[in-house]
PDB file of C-alpha atoms in Angstrom:
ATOM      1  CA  UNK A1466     181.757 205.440 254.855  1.00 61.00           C
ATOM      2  CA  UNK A1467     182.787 205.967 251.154  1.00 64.00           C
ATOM      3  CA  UNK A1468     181.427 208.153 249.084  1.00 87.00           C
ATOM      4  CA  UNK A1469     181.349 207.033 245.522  1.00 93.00           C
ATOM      5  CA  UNK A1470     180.518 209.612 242.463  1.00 94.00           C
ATOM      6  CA  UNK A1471     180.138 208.784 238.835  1.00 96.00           C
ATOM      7  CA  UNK A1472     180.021 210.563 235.947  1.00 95.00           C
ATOM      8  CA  UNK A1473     178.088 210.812 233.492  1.00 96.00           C
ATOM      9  CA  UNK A1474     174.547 209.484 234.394  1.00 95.00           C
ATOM     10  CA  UNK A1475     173.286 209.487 230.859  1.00 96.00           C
ATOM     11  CA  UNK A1476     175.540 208.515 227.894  1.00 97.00           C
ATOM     12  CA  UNK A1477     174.527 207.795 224.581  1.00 97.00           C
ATOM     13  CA  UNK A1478     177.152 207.545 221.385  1.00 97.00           C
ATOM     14  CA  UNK A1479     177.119 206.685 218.033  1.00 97.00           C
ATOM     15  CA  UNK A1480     179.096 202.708 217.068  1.00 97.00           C
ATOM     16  CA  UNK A1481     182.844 203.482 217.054  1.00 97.00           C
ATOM     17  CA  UNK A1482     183.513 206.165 218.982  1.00 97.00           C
ATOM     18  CA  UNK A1483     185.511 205.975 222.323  1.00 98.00           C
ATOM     19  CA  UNK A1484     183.858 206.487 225.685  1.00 97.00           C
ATOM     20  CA  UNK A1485     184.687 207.581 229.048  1.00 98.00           C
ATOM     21  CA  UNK A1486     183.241 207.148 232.253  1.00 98.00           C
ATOM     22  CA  UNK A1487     184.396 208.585 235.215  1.00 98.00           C
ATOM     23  CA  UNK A1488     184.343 207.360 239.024  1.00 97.00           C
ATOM     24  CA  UNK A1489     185.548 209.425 242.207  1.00 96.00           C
ATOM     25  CA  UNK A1490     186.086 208.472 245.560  1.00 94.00           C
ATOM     26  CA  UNK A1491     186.234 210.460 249.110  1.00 89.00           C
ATOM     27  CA  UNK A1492     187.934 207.791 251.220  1.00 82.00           C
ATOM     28  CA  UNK A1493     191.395 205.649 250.782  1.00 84.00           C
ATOM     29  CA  UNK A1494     190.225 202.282 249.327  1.00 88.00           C
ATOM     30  CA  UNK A1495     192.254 198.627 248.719  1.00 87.00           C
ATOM     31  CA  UNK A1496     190.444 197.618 245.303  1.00 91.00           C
ATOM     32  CA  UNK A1497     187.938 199.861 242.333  1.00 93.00           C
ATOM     33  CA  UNK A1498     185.109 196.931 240.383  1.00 94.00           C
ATOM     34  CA  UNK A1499     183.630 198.167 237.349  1.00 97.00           C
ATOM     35  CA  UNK A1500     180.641 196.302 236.602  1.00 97.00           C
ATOM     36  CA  UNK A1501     178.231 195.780 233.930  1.00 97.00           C
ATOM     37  CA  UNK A1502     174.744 195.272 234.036  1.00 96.00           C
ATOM     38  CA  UNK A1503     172.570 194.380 231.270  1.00 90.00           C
ATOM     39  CA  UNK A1504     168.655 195.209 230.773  1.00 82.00           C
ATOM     40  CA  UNK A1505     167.835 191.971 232.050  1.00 78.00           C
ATOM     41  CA  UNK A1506     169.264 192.678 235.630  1.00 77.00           C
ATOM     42  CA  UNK A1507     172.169 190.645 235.907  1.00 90.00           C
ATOM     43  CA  UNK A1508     175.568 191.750 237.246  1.00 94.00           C
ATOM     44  CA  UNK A1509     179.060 191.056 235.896  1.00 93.00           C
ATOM     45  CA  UNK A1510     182.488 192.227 236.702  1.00 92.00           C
ATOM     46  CA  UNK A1511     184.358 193.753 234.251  1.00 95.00           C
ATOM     47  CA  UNK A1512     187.707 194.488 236.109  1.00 93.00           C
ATOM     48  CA  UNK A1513     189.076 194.507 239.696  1.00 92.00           C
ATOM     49  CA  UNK A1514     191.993 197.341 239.706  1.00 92.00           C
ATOM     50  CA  UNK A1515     194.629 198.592 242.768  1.00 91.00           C
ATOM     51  CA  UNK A1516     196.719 200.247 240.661  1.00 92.00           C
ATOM     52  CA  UNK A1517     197.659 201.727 237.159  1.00 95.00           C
ATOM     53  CA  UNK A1518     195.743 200.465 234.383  1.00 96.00           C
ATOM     54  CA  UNK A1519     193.954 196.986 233.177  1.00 96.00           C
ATOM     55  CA  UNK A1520     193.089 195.988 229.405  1.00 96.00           C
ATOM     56  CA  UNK A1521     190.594 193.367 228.278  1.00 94.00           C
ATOM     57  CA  UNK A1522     189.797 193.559 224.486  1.00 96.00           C
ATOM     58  CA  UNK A1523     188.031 196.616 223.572  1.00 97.00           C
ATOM     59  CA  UNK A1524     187.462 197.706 227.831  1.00 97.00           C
ATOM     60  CA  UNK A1525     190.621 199.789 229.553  1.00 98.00           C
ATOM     61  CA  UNK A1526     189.923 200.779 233.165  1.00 98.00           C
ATOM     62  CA  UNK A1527     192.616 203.200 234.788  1.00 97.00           C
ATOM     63  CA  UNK A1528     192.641 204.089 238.434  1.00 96.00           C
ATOM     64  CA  UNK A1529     194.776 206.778 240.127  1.00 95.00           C
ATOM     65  CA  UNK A1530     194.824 206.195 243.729  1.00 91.00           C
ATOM     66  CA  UNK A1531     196.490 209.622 244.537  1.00 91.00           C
ATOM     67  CA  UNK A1532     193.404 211.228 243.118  1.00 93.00           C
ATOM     68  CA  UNK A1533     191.493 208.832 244.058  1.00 94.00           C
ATOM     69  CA  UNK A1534     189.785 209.060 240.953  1.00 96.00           C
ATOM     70  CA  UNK A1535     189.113 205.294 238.121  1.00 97.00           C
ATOM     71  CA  UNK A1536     188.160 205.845 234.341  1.00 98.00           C
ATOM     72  CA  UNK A1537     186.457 203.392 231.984  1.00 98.00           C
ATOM     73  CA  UNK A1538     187.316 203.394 228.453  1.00 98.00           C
ATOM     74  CA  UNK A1539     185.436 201.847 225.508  1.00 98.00           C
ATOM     75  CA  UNK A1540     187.326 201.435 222.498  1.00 96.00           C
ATOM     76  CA  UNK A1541     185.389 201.310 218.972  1.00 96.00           C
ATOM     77  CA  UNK A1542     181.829 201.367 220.767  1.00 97.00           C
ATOM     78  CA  UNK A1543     179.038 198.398 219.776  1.00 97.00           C
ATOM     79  CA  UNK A1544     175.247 198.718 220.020  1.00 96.00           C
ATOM     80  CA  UNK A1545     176.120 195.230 222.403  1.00 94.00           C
ATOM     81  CA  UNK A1546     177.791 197.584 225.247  1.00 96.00           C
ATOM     82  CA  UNK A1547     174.428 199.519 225.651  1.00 96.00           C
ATOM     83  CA  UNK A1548     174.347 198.485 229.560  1.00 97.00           C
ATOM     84  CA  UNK A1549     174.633 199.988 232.903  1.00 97.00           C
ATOM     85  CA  UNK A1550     178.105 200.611 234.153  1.00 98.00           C
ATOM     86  CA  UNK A1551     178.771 200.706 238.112  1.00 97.00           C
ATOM     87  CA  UNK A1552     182.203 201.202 239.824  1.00 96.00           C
ATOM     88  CA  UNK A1553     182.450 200.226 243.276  1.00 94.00           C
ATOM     89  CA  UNK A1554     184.434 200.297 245.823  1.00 93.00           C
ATOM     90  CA  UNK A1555     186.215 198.039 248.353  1.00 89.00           C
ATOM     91  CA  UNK A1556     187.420 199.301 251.831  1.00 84.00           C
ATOM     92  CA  UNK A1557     187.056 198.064 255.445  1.00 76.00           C
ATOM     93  CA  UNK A1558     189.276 195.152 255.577  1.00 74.00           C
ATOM     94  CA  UNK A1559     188.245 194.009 251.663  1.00 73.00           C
ATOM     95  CA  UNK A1560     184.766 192.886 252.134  1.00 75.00           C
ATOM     96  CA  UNK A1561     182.862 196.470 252.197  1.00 84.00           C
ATOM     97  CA  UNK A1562     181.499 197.724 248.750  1.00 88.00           C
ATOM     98  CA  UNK A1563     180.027 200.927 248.008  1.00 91.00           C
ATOM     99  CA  UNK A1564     178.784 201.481 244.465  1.00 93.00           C
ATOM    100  CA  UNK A1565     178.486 204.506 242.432  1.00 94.00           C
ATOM    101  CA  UNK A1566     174.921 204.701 240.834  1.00 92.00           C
ATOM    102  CA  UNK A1567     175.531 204.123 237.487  1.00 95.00           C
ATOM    103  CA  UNK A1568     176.047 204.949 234.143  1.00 97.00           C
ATOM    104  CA  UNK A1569     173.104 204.086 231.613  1.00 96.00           C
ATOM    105  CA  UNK A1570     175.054 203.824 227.861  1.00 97.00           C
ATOM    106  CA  UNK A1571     172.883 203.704 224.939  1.00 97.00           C
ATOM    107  CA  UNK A1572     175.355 202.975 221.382  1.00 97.00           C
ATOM    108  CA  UNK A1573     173.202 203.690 218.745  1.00 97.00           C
ATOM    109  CA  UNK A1574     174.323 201.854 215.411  1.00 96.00           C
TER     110      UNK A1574
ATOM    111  CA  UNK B 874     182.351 176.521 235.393  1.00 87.00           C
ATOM    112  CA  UNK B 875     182.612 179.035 238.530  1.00 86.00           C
ATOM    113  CA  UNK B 876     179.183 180.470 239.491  1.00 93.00           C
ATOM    114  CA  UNK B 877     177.268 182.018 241.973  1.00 97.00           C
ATOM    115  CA  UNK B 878     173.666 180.658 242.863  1.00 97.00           C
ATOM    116  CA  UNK B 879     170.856 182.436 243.982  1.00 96.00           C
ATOM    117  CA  UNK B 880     167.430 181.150 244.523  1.00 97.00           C
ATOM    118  CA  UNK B 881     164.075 182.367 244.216  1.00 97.00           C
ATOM    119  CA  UNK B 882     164.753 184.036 240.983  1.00 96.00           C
ATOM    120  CA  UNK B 883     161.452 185.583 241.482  1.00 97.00           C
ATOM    121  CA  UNK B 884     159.318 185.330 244.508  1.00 97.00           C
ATOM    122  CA  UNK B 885     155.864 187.271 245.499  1.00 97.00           C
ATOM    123  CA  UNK B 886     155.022 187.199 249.594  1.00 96.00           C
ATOM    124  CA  UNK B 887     152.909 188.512 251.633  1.00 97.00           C
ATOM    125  CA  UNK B 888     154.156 190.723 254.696  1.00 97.00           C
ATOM    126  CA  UNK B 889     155.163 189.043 257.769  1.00 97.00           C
ATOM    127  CA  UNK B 890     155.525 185.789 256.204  1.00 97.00           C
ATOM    128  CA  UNK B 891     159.339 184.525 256.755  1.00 97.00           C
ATOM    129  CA  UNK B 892     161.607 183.479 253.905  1.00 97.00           C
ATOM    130  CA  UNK B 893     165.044 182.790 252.540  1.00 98.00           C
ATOM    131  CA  UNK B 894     166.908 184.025 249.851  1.00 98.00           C
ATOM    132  CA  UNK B 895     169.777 181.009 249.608  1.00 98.00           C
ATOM    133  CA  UNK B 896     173.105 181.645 247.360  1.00 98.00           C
ATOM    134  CA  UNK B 897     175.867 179.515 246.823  1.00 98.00           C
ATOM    135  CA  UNK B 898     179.229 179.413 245.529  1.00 97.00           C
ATOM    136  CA  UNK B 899     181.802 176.695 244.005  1.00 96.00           C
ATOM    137  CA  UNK B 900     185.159 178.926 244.164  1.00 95.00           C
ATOM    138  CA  UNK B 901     185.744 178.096 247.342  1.00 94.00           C
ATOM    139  CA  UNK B 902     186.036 182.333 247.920  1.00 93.00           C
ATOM    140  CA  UNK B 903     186.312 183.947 251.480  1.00 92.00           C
ATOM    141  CA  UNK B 904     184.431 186.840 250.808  1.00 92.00           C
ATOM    142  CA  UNK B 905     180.212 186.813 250.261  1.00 95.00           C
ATOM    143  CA  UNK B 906     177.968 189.267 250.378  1.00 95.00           C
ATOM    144  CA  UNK B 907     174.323 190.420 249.669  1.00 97.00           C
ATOM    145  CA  UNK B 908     173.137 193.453 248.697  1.00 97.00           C
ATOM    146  CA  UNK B 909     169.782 194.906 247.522  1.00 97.00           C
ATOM    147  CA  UNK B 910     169.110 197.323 244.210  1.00 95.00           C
ATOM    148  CA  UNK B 911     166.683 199.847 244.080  1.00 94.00           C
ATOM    149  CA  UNK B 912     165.733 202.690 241.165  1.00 90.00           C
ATOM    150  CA  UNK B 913     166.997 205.835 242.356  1.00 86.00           C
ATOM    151  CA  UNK B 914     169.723 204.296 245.166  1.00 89.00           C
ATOM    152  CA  UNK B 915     171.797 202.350 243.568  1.00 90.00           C
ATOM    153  CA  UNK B 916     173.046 199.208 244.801  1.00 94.00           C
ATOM    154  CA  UNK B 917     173.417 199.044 248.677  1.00 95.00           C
ATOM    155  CA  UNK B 918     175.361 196.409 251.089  1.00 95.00           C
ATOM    156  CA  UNK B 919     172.981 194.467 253.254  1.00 97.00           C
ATOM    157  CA  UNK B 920     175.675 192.056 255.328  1.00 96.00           C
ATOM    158  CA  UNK B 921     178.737 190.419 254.682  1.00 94.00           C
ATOM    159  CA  UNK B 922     181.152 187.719 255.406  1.00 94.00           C
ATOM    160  CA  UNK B 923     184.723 187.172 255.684  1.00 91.00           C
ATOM    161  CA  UNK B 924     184.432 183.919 256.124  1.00 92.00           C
ATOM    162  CA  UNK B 925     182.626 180.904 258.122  1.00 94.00           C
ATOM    163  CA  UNK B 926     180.709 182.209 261.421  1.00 94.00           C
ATOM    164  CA  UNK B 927     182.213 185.502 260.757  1.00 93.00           C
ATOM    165  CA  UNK B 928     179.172 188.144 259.593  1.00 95.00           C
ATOM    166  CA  UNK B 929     179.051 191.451 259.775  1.00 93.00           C
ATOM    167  CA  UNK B 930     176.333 194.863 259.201  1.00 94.00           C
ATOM    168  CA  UNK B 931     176.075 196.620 256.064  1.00 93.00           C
ATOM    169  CA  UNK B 932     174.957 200.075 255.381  1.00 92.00           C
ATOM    170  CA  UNK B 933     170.868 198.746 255.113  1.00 96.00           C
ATOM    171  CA  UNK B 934     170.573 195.478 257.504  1.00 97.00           C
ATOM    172  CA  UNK B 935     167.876 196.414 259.734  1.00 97.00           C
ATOM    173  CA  UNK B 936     165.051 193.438 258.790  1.00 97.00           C
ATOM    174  CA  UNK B 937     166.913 191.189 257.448  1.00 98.00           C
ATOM    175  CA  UNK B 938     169.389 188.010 258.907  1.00 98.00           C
ATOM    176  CA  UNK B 939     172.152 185.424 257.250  1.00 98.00           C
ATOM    177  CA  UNK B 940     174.436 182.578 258.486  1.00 96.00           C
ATOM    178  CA  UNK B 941     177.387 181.318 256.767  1.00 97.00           C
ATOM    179  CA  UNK B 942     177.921 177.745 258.817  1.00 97.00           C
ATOM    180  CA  UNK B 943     179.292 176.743 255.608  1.00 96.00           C
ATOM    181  CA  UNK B 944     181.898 178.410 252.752  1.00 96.00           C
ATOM    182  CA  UNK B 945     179.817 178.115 250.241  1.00 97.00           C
ATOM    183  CA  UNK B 946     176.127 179.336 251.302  1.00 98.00           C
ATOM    184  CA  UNK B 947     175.670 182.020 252.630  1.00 98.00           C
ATOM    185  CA  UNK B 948     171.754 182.954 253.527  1.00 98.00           C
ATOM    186  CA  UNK B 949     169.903 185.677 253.167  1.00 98.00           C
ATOM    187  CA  UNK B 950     166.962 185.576 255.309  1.00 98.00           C
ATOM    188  CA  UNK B 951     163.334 187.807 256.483  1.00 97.00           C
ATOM    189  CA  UNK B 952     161.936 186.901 259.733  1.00 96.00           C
ATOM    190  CA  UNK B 953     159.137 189.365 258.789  1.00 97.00           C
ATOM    191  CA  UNK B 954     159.432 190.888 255.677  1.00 97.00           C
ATOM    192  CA  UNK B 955     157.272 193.939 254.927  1.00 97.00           C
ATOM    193  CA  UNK B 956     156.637 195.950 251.424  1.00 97.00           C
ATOM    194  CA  UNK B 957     159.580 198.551 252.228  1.00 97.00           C
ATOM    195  CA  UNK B 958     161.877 195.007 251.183  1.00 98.00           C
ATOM    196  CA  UNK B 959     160.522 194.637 247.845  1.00 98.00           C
ATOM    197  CA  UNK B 960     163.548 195.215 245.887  1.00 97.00           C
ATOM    198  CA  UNK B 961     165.974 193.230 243.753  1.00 97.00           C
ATOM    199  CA  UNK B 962     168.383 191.234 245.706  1.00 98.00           C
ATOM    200  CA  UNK B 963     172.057 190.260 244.972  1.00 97.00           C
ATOM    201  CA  UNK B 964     174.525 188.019 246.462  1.00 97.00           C
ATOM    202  CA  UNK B 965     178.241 188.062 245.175  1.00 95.00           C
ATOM    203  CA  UNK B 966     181.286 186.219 246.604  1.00 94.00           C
ATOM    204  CA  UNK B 967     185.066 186.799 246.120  1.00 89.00           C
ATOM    205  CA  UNK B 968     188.618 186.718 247.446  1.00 85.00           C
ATOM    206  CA  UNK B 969     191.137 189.287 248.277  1.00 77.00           C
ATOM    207  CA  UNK B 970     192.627 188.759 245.170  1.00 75.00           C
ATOM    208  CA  UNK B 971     189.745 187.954 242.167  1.00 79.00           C
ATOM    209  CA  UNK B 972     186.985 190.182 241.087  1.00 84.00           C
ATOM    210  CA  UNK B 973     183.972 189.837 242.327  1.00 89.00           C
ATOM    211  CA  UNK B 974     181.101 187.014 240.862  1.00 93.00           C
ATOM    212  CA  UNK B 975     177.494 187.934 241.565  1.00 95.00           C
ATOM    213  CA  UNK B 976     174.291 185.452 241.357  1.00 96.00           C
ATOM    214  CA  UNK B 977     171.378 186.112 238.347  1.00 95.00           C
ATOM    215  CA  UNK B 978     169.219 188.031 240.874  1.00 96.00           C
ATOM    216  CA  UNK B 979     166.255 187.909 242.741  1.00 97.00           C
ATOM    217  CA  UNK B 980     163.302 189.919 242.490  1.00 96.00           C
ATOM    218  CA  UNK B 981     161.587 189.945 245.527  1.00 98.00           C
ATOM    219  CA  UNK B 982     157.781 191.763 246.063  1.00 98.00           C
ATOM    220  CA  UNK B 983     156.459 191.921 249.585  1.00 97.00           C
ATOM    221  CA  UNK B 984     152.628 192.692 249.321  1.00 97.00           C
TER     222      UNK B 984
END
């Protein structure tokens, strides 16, 4: 089984600065989700990585599978990206997920 | 528009009394799953499926059953459901190659 570890729990930044979240694995793995989930419980995915590094407007996700270790970047944070962020996993042939257990950001305008 | 479709959105029960959580999917993906989220553990793989008649365990399956006699639906049921299940449910389909798509949710309370 995969152990998934993210940091930090708790994040809360002022609008426009630039945020990190961290996600560490113990086991080799095929694919790294990060997800978002918003207050009202539903799940979307952000990026699907294997390798090197993915940008979709203001989001960058970066994975380095030696170190088995994915970031999250926020560019220019908005009050809007106050959500839960989960990485996850995929392993076991591509259909096993283990998720981290969150990150709660707060962006405070 | 590609989408994942879960249904109850909400549903209240009473323990012992069988039901089914159904999801389905138009992007014609390999992959579903379900999983269930709870405050304090995260989000946690119930079964999954490769693809038609092929199902497999989780890490938390014990009470709980699903079929997939079809690509797109794929089942989540009780038999007997009891208050340790009330939780928030989540099923999600994808393919080797796309990210994954997860249904609105289900909030399910056993009483």
């Amino acid at each position: 089984k995969n152990e998934v570890e993210q940091s930090p729990q708790n994040l809360t930044a002022q609008e426009g600065e630039f945020i990190t979240i961290n996600c560490s694995y113990s086991v080799g793995i095929s694919a790294l989700h990060w997800l978002q989930q918003h207050p009202g419980g539903g799940i979307v995915s952000l990026f699907m990585l294997s390798s090197g590094k993915k940008k979709h407007g203001r989001l960058i996700a970066t994975i380095n599978i030696q170190e088995k270790h994915s970031s999250l970047h926020i560019t220019a944070s908005h009050p809007r990206d106050s959500a839960v962020y989960i990485c996850a996993v995929v392993w076991g042939g591509g259909s096993r997920l283990t998720f981290g257990e969150g990150t709660q950001l707060t962006v405070n305008p | 528009e590609a989408q994942v479709t879960q249904n109850p959105r909400y549903l209240i029960t009473v323990t012992g009394k069988k039901l089914t959580v159904t999801c389905s999917q138009n992007m014609n993906h390999e992959y579903m799953s379900w999983y269930r989220q709870d405050p304090g553990l995260g989000l946690r793989q119930i079964y999954y499926s490769m693809n038609v008649e092929v199902t497999d365990k989780g890490d938390v399956p014990e009470g709980y059953k699903v079929s997939r006699k079809e690509k797109r639906n794929f089942p989540l049921i009780l038999e007997s459901p009891s208050p340790n299940q009330t939780s928030l449910y989540f099923c999600a389909s994808s393919s080797r190659r796309t990210e994954a798509f997860f249904g609105q949710g289900t909030r399910l309370t056993v009483v």
